[in-house]
XYZ file of C-alpha atoms in Angstrom:
277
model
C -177.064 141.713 -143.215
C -177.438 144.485 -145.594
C -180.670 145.743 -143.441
C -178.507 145.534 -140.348
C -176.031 147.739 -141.326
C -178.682 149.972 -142.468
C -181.256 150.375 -139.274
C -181.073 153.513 -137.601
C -180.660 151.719 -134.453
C -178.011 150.355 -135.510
C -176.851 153.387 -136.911
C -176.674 155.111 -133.654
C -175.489 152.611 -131.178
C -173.502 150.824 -133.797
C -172.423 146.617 -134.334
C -169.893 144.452 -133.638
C -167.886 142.501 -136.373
C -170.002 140.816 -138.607
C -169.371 137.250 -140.804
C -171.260 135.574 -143.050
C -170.622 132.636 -144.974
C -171.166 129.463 -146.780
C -170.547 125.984 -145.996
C -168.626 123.514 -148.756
C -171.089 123.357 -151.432
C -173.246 126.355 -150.908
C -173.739 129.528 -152.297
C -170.892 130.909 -153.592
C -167.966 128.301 -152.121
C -168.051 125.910 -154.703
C -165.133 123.576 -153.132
C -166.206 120.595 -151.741
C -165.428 119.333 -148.391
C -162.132 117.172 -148.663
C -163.647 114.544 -146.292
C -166.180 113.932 -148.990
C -163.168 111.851 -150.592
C -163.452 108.195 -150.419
C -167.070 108.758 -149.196
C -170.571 108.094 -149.708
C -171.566 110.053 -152.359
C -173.929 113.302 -150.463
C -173.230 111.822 -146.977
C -169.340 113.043 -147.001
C -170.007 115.131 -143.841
C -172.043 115.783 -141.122
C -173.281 118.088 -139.023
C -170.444 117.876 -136.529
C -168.151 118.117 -139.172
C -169.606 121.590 -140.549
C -169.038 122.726 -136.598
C -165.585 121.787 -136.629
C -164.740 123.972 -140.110
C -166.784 126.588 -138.678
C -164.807 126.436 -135.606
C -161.886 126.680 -137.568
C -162.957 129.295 -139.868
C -163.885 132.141 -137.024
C -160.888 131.126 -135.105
C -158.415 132.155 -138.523
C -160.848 135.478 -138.764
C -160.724 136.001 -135.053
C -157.055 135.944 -135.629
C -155.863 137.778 -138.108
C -158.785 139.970 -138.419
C -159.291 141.011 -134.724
C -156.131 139.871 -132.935
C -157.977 137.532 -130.655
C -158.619 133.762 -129.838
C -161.797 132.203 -130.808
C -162.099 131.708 -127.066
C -162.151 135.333 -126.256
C -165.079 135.796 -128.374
C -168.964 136.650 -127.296
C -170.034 134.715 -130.438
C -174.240 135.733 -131.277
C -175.377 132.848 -133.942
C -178.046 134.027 -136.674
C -179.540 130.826 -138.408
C -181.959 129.101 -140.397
C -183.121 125.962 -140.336
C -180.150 123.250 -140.380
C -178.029 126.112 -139.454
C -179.724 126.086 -136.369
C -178.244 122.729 -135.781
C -174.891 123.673 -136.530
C -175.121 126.610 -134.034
C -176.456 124.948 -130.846
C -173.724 122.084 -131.573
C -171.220 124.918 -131.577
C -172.491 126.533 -128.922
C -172.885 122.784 -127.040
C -168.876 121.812 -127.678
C -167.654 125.270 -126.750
C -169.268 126.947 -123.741
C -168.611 130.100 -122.063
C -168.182 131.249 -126.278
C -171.549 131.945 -127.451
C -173.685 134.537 -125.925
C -176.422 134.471 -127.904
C -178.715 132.539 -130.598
C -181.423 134.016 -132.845
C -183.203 130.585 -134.207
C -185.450 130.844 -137.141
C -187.594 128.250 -138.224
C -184.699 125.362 -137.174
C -184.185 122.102 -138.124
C -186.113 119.560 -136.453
C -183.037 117.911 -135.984
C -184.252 114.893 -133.415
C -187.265 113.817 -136.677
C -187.363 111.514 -139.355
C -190.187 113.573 -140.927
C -192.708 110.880 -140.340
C -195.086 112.334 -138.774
C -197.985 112.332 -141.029
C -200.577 109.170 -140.070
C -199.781 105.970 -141.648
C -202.335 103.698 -143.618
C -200.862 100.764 -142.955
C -200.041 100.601 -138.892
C -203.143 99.018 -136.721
C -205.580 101.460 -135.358
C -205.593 103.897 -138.233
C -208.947 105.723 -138.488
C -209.459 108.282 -141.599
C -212.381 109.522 -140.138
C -210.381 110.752 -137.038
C -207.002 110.965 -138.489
C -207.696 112.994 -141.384
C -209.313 116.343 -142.651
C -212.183 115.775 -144.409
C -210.884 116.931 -147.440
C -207.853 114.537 -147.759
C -207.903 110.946 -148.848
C -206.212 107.863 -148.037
C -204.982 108.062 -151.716
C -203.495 111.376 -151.165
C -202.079 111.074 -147.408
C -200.017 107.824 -149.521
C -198.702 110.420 -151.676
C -197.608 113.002 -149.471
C -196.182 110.234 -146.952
C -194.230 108.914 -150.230
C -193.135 112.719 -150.829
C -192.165 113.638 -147.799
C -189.494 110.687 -147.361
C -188.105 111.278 -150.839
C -187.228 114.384 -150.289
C -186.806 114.965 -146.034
C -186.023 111.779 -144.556
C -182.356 112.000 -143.299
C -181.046 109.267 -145.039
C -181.503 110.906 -148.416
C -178.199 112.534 -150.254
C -178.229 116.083 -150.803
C -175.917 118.030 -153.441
C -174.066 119.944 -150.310
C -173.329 116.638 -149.149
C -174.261 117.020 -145.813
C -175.524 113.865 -144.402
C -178.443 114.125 -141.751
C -178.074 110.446 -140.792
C -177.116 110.935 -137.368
C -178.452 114.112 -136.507
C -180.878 112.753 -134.212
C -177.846 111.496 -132.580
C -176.289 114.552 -132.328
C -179.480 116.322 -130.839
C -181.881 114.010 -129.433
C -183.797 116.519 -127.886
C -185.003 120.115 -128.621
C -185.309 121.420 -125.082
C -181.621 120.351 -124.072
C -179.044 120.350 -123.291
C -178.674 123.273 -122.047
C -176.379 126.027 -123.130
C -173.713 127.894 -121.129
C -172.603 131.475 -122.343
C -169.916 133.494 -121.605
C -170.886 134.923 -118.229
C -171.425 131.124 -116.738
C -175.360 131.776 -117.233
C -177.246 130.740 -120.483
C -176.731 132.329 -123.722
C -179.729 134.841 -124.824
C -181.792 132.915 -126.795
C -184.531 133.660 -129.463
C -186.604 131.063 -131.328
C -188.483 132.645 -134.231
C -190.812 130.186 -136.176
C -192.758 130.327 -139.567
C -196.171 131.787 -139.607
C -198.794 128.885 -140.184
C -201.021 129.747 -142.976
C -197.973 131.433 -144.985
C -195.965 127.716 -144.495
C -199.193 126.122 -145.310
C -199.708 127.907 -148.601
C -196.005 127.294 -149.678
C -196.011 123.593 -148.962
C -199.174 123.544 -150.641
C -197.457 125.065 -153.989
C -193.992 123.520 -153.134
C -194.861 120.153 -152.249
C -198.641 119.558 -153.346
C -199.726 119.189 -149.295
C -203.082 120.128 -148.400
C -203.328 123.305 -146.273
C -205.354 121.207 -143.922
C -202.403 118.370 -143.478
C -200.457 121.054 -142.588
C -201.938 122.719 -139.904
C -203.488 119.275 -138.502
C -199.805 117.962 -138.711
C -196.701 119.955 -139.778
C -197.199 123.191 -137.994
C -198.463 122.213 -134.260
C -195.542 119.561 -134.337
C -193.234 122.194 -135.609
C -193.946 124.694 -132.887
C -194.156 122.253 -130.308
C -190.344 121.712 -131.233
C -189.912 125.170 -131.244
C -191.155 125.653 -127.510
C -188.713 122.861 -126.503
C -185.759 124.907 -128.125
C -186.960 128.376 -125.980
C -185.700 126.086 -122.584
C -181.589 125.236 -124.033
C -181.198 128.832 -122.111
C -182.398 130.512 -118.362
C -185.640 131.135 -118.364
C -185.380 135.076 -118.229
C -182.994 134.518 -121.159
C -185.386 133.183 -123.308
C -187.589 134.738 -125.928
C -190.427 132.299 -127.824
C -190.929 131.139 -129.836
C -192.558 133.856 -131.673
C -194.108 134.002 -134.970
C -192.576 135.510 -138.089
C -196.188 136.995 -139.090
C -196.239 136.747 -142.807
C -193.052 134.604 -143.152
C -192.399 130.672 -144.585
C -189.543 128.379 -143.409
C -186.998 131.590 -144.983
C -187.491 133.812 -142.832
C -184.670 135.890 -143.588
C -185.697 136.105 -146.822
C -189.517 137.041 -146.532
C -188.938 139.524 -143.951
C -185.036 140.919 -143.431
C -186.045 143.826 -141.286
C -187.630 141.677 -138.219
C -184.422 139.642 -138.158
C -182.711 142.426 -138.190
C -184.672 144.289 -135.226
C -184.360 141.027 -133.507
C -180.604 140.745 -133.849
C -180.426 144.547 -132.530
C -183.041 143.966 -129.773
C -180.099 140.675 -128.808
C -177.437 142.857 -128.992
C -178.924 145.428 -126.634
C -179.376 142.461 -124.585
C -175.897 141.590 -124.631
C -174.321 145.101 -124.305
C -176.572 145.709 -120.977
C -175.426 142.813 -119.394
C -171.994 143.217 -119.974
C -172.232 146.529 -118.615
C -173.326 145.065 -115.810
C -170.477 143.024 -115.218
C -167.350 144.812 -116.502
C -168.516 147.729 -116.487
């Protein structure tokens, strides 16, 4: 946000009201959600649930802060990963709201993470199924990782429980999203450069860089491509690479989101023009 404020281009044309926050259990809100009570322990929300205080949260800004209704709003969403989620459920349960979405590296939200080959089902080949540098031993062990830590039924300290996410949004490529003007919202979809993901989960997680770009990263950009169709065609951007970037790309490289989030807004501004003048 900090480079936002800063660009030149931003500078000279200048930005609408920004807000940036974090859910229950992140960052710096250290409350906990006061559904959680009585609940599963880490599953005491969802990802409809985080819309609905998000909802409520820019609707008290909009408020007292701009003397508006939530509903008068051209809302553009800036997220990462399951953030991602949270914004194209927003923008799903509240159309003609948000006008635009800059997507980087989202959720898959409609997997269960599985996609590495199993072992044990019929048919298995290692000869065709695997790189030649990774065993049966270690495709176990990476199989055994990956659910521990990103299969949606396990607990996480936020509490946000991913159990029905594929639920929420079965599909990456719909439904599609209406924006304030009746047409689609603008839409980019920014994913995380291959070999830099590849290296990380190799450090992170132990994967072999050749699981990874067998596995992971085609099926990661193919759900990528699916998200570049929730908006019209000529609204659509991606999904592009974040050259140099991992799954944070906010973090690794602040300036391109921030050029993308101007290049959006120019977007926007030109098209209202347009219509109001």
């Amino acid at each position: 946000m900090a480079g936002l404020i800063r660009s030149p281009r931003a500078i000279n044309s200048g930005i609408p009201s920004l807000l940036a926050y974090d859910r229950f259990g992140q960052g710096v809100t250290e409350d906990r959600d006061p559904l959680e009570r009585g609940r599963e322990r880490g599953h005491g929300h969802d990802v409809a649930d985080a819309v609905v205080d998000l909802h409520e949260l820019i609707s008290q800004i909009s408020s007292e802060q701009l003397s508006v209704t939530s509903s008068q709003l051209q809302i553009l969403f800036v997220a990462n990963s399951i953030g991602c989620a949270i914004a194209r459920l927003y923008a799903q349960q509240s159309p003609g709201v948000v006008v635009g979405l800059l997507l980087l590296d989202s959720i898959m939200a409609n997997s269960n993470f599985d996609w590495l080959p199993n072992p044990d089902l019929d048919g298995f080949n290692p000869e065709a199924d695997l790189p030649g540098d990774v065993s049966v031993e270690v495709l176990r062990e990476q199989r055994a990782r990956f659910a521990t830590i990103f299969d949606p039924g396990v607990a996480n300290q936020e509490g946000l429980s991913r159990r029905n996410l594929a639920q929420l949004l079965p599909h990456s490529d719909g439904p599609r999203l209406v924006g304030p003007d009746g047409r689609g919202p603008w839409v980019t979809v920014m994913g995380h450069d291959f070999e830099k993901f590849a290296d990380e989960s190799l450090k992170i997680m132990e994967t072999p860089i050749s699981l990874s770009m067998q596995y992971t990263n085609p099926i990661w950009h193919e759900y990528n491509a699916g998200l570049a169709k929730i908006t019209d065609p000529e609204r659509s951007r991606g999904p592009i690479f974040a050259k140099g970037c991992g799954h944070f790309i906010q973090r690794d490289d602040p300036h391109l989101v921030a050029e993308e989030i101007l290049s959006l807004l120019g977007k926007i501004e030109s098209n209202n023009k347009s219509i109001y003048g």
